[in-house]
PDB file of C-alpha atoms and ligand atoms in Angstrom:
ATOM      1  CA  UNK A 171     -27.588  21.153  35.373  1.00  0.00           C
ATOM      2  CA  UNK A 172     -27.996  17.499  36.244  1.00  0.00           C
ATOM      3  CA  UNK A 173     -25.606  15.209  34.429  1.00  0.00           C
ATOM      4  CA  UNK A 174     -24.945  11.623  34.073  1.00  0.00           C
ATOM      5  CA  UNK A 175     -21.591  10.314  32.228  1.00  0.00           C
ATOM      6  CA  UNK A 176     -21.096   6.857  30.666  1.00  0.00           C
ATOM      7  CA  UNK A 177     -17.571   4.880  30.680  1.00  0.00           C
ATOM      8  CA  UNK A 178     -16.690   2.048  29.585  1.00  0.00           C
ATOM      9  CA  UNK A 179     -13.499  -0.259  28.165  1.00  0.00           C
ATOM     10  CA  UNK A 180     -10.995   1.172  30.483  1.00  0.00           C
ATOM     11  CA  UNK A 181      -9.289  -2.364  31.107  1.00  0.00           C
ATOM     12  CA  UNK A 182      -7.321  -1.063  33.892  1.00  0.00           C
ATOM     13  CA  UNK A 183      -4.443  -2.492  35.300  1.00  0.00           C
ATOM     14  CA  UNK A 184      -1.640  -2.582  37.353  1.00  0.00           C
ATOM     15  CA  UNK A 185       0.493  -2.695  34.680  1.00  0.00           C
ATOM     16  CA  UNK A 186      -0.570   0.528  33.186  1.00  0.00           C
ATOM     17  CA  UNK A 187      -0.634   2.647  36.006  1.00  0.00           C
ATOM     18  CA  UNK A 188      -0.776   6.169  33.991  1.00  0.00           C
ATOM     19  CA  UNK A 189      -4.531   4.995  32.904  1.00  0.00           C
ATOM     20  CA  UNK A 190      -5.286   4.027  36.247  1.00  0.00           C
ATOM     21  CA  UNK A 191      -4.305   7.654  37.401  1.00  0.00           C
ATOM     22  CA  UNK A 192      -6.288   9.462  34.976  1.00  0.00           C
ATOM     23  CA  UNK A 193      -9.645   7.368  36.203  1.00  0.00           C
ATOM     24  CA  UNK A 194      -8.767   7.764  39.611  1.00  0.00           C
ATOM     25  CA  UNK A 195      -8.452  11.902  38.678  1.00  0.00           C
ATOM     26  CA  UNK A 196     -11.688  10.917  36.945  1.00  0.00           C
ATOM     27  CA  UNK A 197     -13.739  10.012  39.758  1.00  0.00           C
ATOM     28  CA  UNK A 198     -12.388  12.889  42.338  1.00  0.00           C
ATOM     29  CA  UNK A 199     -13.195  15.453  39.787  1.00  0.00           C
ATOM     30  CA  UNK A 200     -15.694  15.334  37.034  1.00  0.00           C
ATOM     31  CA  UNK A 201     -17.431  12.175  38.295  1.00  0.00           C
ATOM     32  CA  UNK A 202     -17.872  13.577  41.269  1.00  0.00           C
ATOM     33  CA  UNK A 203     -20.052  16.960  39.666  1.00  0.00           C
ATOM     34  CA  UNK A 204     -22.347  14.193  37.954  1.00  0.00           C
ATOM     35  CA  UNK A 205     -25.598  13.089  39.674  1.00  0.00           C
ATOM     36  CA  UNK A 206     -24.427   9.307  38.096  1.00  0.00           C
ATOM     37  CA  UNK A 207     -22.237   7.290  36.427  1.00  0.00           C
ATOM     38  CA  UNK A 208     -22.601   4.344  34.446  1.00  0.00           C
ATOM     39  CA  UNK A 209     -19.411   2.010  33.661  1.00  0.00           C
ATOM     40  CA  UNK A 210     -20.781   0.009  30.935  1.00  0.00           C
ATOM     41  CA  UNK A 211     -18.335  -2.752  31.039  1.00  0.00           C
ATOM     42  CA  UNK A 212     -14.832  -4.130  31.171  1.00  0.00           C
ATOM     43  CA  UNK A 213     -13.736  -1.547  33.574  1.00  0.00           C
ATOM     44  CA  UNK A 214     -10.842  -4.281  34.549  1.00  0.00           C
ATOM     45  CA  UNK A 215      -8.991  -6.036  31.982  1.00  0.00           C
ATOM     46  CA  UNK A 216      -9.695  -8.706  33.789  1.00  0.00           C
ATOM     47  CA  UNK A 217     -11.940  -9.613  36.731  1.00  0.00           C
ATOM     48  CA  UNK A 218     -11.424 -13.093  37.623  1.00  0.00           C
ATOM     49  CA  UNK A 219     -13.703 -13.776  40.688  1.00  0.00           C
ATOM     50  CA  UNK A 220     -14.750 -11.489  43.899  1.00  0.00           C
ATOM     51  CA  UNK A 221     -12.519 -12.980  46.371  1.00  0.00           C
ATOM     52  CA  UNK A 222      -9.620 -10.712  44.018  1.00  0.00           C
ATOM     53  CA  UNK A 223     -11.438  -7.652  45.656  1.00  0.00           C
ATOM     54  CA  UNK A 224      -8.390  -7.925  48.541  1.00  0.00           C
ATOM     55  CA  UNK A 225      -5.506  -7.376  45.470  1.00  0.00           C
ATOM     56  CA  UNK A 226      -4.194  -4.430  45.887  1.00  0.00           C
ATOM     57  CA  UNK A 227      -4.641  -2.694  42.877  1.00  0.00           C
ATOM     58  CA  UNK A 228      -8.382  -3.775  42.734  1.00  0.00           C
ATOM     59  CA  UNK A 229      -9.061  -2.798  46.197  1.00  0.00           C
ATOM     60  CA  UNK A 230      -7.993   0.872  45.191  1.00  0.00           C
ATOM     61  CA  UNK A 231      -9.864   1.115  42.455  1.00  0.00           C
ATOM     62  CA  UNK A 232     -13.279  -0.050  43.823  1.00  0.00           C
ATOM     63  CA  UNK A 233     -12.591   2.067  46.835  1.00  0.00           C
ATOM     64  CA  UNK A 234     -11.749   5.094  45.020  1.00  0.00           C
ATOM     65  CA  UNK A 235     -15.929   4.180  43.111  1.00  0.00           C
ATOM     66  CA  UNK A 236     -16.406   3.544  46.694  1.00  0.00           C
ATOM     67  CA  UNK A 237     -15.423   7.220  47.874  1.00  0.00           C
ATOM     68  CA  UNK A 238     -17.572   8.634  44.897  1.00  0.00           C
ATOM     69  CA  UNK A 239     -20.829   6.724  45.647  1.00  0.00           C
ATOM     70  CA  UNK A 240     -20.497   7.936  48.724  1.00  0.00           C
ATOM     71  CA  UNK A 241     -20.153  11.677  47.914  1.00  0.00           C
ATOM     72  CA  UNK A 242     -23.648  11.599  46.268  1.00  0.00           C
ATOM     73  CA  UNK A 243     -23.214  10.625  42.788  1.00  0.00           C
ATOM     74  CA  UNK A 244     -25.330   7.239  41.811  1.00  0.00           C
ATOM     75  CA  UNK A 245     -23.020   4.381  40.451  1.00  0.00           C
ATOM     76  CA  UNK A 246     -23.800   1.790  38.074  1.00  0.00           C
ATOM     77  CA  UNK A 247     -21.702  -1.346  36.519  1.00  0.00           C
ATOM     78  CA  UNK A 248     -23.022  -3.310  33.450  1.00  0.00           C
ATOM     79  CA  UNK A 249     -20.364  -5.942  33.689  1.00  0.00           C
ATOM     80  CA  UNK A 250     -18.678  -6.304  30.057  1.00  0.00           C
ATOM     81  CA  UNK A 251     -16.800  -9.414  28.723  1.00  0.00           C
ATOM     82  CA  UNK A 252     -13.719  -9.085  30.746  1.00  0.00           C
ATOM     83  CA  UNK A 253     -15.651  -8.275  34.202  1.00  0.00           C
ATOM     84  CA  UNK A 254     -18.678 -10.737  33.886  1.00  0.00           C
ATOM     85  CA  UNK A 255     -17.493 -12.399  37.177  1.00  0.00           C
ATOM     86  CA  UNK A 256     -17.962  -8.911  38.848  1.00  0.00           C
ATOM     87  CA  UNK A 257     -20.637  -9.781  41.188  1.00  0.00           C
ATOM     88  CA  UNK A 258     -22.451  -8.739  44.971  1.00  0.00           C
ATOM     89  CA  UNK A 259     -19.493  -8.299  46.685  1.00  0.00           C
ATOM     90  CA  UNK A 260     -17.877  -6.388  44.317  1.00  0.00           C
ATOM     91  CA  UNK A 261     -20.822  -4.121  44.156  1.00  0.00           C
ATOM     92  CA  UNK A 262     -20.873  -3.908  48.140  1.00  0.00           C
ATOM     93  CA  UNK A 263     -17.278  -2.922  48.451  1.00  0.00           C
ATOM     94  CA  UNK A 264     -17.470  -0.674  45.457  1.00  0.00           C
ATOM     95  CA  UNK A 265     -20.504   0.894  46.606  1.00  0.00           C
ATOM     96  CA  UNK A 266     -21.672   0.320  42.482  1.00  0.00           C
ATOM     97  CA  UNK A 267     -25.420  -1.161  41.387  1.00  0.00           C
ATOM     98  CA  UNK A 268     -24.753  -3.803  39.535  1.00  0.00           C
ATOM     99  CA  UNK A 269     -27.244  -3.735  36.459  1.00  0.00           C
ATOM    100  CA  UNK A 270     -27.946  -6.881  34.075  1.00  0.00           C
ATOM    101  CA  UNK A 271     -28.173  -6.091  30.597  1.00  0.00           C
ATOM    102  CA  UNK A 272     -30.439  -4.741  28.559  1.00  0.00           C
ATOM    103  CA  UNK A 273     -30.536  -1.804  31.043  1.00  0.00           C
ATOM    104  CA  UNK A 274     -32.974   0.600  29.564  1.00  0.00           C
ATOM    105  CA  UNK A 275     -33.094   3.806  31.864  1.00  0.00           C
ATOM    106  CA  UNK A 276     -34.398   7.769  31.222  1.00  0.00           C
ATOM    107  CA  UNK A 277     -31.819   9.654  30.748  1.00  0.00           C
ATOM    108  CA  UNK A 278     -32.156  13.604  30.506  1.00  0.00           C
ATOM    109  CA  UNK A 279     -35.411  12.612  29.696  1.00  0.00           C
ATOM    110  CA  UNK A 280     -35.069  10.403  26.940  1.00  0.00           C
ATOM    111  CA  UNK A 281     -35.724   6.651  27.137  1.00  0.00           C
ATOM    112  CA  UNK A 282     -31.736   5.311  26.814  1.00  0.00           C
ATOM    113  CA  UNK A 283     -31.235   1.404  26.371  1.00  0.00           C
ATOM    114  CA  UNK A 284     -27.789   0.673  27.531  1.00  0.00           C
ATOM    115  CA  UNK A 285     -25.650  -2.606  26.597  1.00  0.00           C
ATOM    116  CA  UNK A 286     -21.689  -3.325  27.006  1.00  0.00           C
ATOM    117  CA  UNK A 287     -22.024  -3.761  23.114  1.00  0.00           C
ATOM    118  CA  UNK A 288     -20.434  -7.746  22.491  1.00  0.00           C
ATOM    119  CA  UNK A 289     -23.983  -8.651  22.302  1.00  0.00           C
ATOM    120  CA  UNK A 290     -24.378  -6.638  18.685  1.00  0.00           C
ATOM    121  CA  UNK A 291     -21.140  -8.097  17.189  1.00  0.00           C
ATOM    122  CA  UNK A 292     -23.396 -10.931  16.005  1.00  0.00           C
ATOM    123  CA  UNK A 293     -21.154 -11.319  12.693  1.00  0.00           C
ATOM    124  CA  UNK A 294     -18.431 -13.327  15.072  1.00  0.00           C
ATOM    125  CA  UNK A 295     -20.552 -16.229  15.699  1.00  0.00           C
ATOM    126  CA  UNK A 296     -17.538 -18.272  17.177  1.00  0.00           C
ATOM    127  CA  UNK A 297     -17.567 -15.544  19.469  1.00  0.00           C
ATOM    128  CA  UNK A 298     -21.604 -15.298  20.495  1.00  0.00           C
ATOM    129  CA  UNK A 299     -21.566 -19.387  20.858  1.00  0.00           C
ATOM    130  CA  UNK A 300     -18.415 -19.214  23.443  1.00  0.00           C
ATOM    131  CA  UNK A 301     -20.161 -16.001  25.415  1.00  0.00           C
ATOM    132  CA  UNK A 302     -23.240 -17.903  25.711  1.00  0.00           C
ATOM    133  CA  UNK A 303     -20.978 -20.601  26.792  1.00  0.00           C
ATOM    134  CA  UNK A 304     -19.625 -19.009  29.478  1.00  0.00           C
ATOM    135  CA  UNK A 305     -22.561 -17.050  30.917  1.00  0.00           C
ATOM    136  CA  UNK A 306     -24.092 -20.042  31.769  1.00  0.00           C
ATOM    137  CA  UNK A 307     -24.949 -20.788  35.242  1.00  0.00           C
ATOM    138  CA  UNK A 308     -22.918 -24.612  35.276  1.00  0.00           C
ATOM    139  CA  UNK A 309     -19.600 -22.605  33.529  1.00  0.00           C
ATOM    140  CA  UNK A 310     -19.958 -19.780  35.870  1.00  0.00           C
ATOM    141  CA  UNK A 311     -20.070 -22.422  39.073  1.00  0.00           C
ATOM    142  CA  UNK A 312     -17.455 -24.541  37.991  1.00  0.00           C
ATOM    143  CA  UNK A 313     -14.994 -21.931  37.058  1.00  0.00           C
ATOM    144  CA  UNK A 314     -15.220 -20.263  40.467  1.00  0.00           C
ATOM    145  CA  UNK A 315     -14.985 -23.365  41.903  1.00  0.00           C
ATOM    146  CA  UNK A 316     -10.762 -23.356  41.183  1.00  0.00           C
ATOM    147  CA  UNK A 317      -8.288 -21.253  42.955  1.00  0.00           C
ATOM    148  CA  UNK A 318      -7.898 -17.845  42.158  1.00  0.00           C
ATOM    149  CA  UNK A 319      -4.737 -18.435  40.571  1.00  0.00           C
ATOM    150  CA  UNK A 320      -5.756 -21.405  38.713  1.00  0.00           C
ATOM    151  CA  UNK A 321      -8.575 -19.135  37.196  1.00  0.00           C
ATOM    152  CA  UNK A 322      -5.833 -16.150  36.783  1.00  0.00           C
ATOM    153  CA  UNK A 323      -3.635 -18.223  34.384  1.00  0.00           C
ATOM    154  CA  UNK A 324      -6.315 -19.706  32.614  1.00  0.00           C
ATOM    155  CA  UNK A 325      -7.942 -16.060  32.038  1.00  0.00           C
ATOM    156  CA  UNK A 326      -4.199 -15.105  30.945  1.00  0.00           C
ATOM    157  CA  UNK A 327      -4.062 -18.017  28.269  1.00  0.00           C
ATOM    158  CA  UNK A 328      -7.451 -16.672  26.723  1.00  0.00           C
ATOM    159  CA  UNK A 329      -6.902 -13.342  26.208  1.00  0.00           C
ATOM    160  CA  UNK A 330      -3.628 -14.819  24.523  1.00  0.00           C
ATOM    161  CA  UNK A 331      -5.492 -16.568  22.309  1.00  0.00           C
ATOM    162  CA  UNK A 332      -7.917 -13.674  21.675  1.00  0.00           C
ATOM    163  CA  UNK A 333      -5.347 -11.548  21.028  1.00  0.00           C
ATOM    164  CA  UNK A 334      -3.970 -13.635  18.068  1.00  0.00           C
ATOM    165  CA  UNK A 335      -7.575 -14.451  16.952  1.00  0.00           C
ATOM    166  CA  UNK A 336      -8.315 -10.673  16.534  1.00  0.00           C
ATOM    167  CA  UNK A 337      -4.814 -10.171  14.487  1.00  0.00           C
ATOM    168  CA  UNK A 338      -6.911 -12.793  12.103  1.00  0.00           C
ATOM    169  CA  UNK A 339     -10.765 -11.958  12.070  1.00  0.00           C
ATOM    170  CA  UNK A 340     -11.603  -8.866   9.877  1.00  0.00           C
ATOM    171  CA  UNK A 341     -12.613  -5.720  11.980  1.00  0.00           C
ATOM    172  CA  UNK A 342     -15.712  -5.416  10.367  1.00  0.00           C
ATOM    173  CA  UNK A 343     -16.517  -8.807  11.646  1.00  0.00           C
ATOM    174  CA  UNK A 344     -15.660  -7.445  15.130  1.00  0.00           C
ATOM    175  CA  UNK A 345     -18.062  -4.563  14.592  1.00  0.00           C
ATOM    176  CA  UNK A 346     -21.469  -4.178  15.615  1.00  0.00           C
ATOM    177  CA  UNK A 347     -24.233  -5.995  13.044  1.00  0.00           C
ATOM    178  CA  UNK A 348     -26.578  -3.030  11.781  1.00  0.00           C
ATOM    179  CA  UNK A 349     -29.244  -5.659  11.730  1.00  0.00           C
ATOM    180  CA  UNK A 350     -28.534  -6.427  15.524  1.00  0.00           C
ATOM    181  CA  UNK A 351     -29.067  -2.677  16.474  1.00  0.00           C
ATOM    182  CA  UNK A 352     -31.645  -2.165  14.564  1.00  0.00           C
ATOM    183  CA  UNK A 353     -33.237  -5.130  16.489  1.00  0.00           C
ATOM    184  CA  UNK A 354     -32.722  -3.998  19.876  1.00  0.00           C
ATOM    185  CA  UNK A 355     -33.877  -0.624  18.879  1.00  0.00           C
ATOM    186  CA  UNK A 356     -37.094  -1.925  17.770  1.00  0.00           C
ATOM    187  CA  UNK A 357     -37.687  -4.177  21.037  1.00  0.00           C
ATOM    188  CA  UNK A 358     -37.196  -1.693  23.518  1.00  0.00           C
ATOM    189  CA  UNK A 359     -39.012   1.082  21.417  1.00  0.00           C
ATOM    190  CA  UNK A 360     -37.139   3.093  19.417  1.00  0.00           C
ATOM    191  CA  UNK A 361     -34.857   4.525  22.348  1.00  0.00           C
ATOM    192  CA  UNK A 362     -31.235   6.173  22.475  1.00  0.00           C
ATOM    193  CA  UNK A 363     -28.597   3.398  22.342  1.00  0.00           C
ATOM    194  CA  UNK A 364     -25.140   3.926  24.737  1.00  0.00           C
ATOM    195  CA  UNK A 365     -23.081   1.143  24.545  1.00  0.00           C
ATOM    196  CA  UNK A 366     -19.519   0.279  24.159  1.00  0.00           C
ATOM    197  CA  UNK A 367     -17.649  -3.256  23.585  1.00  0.00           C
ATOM    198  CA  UNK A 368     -16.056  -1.925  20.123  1.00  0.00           C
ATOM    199  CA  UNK A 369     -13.803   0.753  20.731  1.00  0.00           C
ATOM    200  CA  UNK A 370     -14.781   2.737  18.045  1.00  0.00           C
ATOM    201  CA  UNK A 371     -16.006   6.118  19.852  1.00  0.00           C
ATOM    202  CA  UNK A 372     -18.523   7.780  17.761  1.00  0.00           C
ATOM    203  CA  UNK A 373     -22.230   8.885  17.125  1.00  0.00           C
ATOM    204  CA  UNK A 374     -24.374   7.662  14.676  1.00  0.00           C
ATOM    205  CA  UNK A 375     -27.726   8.596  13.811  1.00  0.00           C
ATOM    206  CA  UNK A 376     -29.773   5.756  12.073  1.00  0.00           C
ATOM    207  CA  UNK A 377     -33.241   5.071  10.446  1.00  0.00           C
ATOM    208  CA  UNK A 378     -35.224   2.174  11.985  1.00  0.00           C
ATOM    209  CA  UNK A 379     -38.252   1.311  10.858  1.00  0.00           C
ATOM    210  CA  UNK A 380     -38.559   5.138   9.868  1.00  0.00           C
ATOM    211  CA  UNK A 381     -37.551   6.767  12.881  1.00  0.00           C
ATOM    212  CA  UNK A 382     -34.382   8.193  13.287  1.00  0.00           C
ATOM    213  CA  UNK A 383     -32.174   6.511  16.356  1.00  0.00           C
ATOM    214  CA  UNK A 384     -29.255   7.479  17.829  1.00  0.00           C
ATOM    215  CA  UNK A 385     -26.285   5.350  18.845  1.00  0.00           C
ATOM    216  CA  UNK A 386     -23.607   6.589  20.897  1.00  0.00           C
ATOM    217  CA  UNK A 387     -20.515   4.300  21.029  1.00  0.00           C
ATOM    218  CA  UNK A 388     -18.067   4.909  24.357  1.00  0.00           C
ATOM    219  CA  UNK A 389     -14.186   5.182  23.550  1.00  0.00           C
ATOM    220  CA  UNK A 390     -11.704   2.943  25.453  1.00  0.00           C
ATOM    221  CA  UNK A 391      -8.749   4.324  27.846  1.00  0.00           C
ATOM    222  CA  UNK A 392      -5.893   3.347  25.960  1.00  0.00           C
ATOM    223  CA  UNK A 393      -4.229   6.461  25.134  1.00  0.00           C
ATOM    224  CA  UNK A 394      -6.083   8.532  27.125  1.00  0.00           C
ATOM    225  CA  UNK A 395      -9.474   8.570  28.513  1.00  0.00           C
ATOM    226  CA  UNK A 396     -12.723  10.186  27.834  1.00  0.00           C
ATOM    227  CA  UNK A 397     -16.718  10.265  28.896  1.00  0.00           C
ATOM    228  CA  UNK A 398     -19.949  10.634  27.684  1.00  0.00           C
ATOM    229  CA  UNK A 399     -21.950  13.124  29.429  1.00  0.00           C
ATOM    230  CA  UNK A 400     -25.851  13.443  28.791  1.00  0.00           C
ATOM    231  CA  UNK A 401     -28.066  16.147  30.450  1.00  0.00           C
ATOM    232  CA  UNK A 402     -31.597  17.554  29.295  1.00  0.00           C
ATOM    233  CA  UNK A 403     -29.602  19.380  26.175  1.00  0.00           C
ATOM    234  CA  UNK A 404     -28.238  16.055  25.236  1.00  0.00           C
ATOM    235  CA  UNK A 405     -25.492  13.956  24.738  1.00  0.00           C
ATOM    236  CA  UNK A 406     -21.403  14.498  23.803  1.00  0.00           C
ATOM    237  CA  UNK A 407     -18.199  13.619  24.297  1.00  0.00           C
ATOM    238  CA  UNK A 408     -15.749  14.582  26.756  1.00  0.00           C
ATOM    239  CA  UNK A 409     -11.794  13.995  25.804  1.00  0.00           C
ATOM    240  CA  UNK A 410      -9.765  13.811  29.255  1.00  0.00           C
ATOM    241  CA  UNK A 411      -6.281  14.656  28.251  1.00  0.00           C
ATOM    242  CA  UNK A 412      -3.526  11.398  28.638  1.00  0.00           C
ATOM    243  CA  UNK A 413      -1.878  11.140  31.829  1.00  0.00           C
TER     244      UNK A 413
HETATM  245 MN1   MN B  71     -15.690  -5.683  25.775  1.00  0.00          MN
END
C-alpha cells in the first residue's frame, strides 16, 4: 500500500554522528518503500546559507536525499527555524521540493495541512516578533551578504543564547497555543494537522468549531529517531531503534 512518512527536528550534525547514521539507514531502507517523504523542518541544526552545500557533512546528507529522490520516492522540505536559509540550490543538489508553509496536501485521502509548528507557539511573543524579523526579505539579504563563517559564528552565538533563554521560559510557553491550532484548522477547513517544531511526539484529537481534528506532532532524533507514516488506513508512529 502507498505510504508517505513525515520527519522532522532531526538537527543533524557532524558532531553527533550516531543520529546521522540512523537517518542515513533511514533513507536506504524505509524511506525508500514510501511513495514520499516530507521533512517538515530543521533537518540541520543549523543551515547557514547554500554555498555550505560543499561541507562535507552536508554534502552527504543531501546526497544521500539525493540518492532517494532518485529511486522513486517524492521528497519534500518545509524549511523549519534552524534551516530557513535552505533554499534552490539546496533543493537542486538534494533532489528535495522545497514547499513554503502552510503546505496543505491530500494525504491517504484526507486533506492534511502541514506546518514546521514555531508558527503555533504564539504564547512566546519575543519569539514570533524576532521570526518575523528574520524572515524578512532585507534580514534575509543582508545576512547572506557576510561570509559563511561570519554567519557560522553568529548562528553559534544565537543558539547560545536560545539555549539559556529556554532554561528560563516555561515549557508551556514553548508549546503550541490551542487557540493558534484551532485557527489554522478553521482556515484551511477543518483538515488533519502534521507538524512538528515542539518535540513533543504525540496525537491529539480536538474539537473545533464542533468537528473533531486531529493533530499529529513529529518526535525529534535525539535519542533515537522515528517517523510518521500515513496511508489510506491512516496515520501512526514508527519508533526506529537508537543507533
Ligand atoms: Mn524548530
Amino acid at each position: 500500500m502507498s505510504a508517505t512518512l513525515f520527519v522532522s527536528d532531526l538537527h543533524l550534525c557532524s558532531t553527533r554522528p550516531a543520529i546521522a547514521r540512523l537517518f542515513l539507514d533511514f533513507l536506504a531502507r524505509h524511506a525508500k518503500q514510501a511513495d514520499a517523504l516530507y521533512i517538515l523542518g530543521d533537518l540541520f541544526e543549523y543551515w547557514a546559507g547554500d554555498d555550505d552545500l560543499a561541507e562535507p557533512f552536508n554534502a552527504r546528507i543531501c546526497s544521500a536525499i539525493h540518492e532517494l529522490a532518485e529511486s522513486g520516492t517524492q521528497v519534500f522540505f518545509l524549511p523549519g527555524n534552524r534551516d530557513f536559509l535552505a533554499d534552490a540550490d539546496f533543493a537542486r543538489v538534494s533532489g528535495a521540493n522545497l514547499l513554503t508553509e502552510p503546505h496543505r496536501a491530500e494525504i491517504g485521502g484526507i486533506a492534511t495541512l502541514l506546518l514546521h509548528g514555531d508558527t503555533l507557539c504564539s504564547d512566546d511573543s519575543a519569539y514570533q516578533e524576532f521570526r518575523c524579523k528574520i524572515r524578512s526579505v532585507a534580514w534575509r539579504s543582508g545576512f547572506l551578504a557576510q561570509p559563511l563563517a561570519e554567519r557560522k559564528s553568529q548562528i553559534e552565538a544565537l543558539r547560545q543564547l536560545s539555549e539559556r533563554e529556554k532554561r528560563i521560559k516555561s515549557a508551556a510557553s514553548m508549546d503550541v497555543n490551542a487557540d493558534a491550532v484551532a485557527a489554522a484548522m478553521r482556515s484551511h477547513g477543518y483538515p488533519r494537522l502534521i507538524h512538528g517544531h515542539t518535540h513533543r511526539l504525540a496525537h491529539h484529537e480536538q474539537i473545533v468549531d464542533g468537528r473533531t481534528c486531529e493533530r499529529w506532532v513529529l518526535g525529534d532524533w535525539y535519542d533515537s529517531g522515528n517517523y510518521l507514516l500515513c496511508d489510506r488506513s491512516g496515520c501512526r508512529f514508527v519508533m526506529l531503534p537508537a543507533a
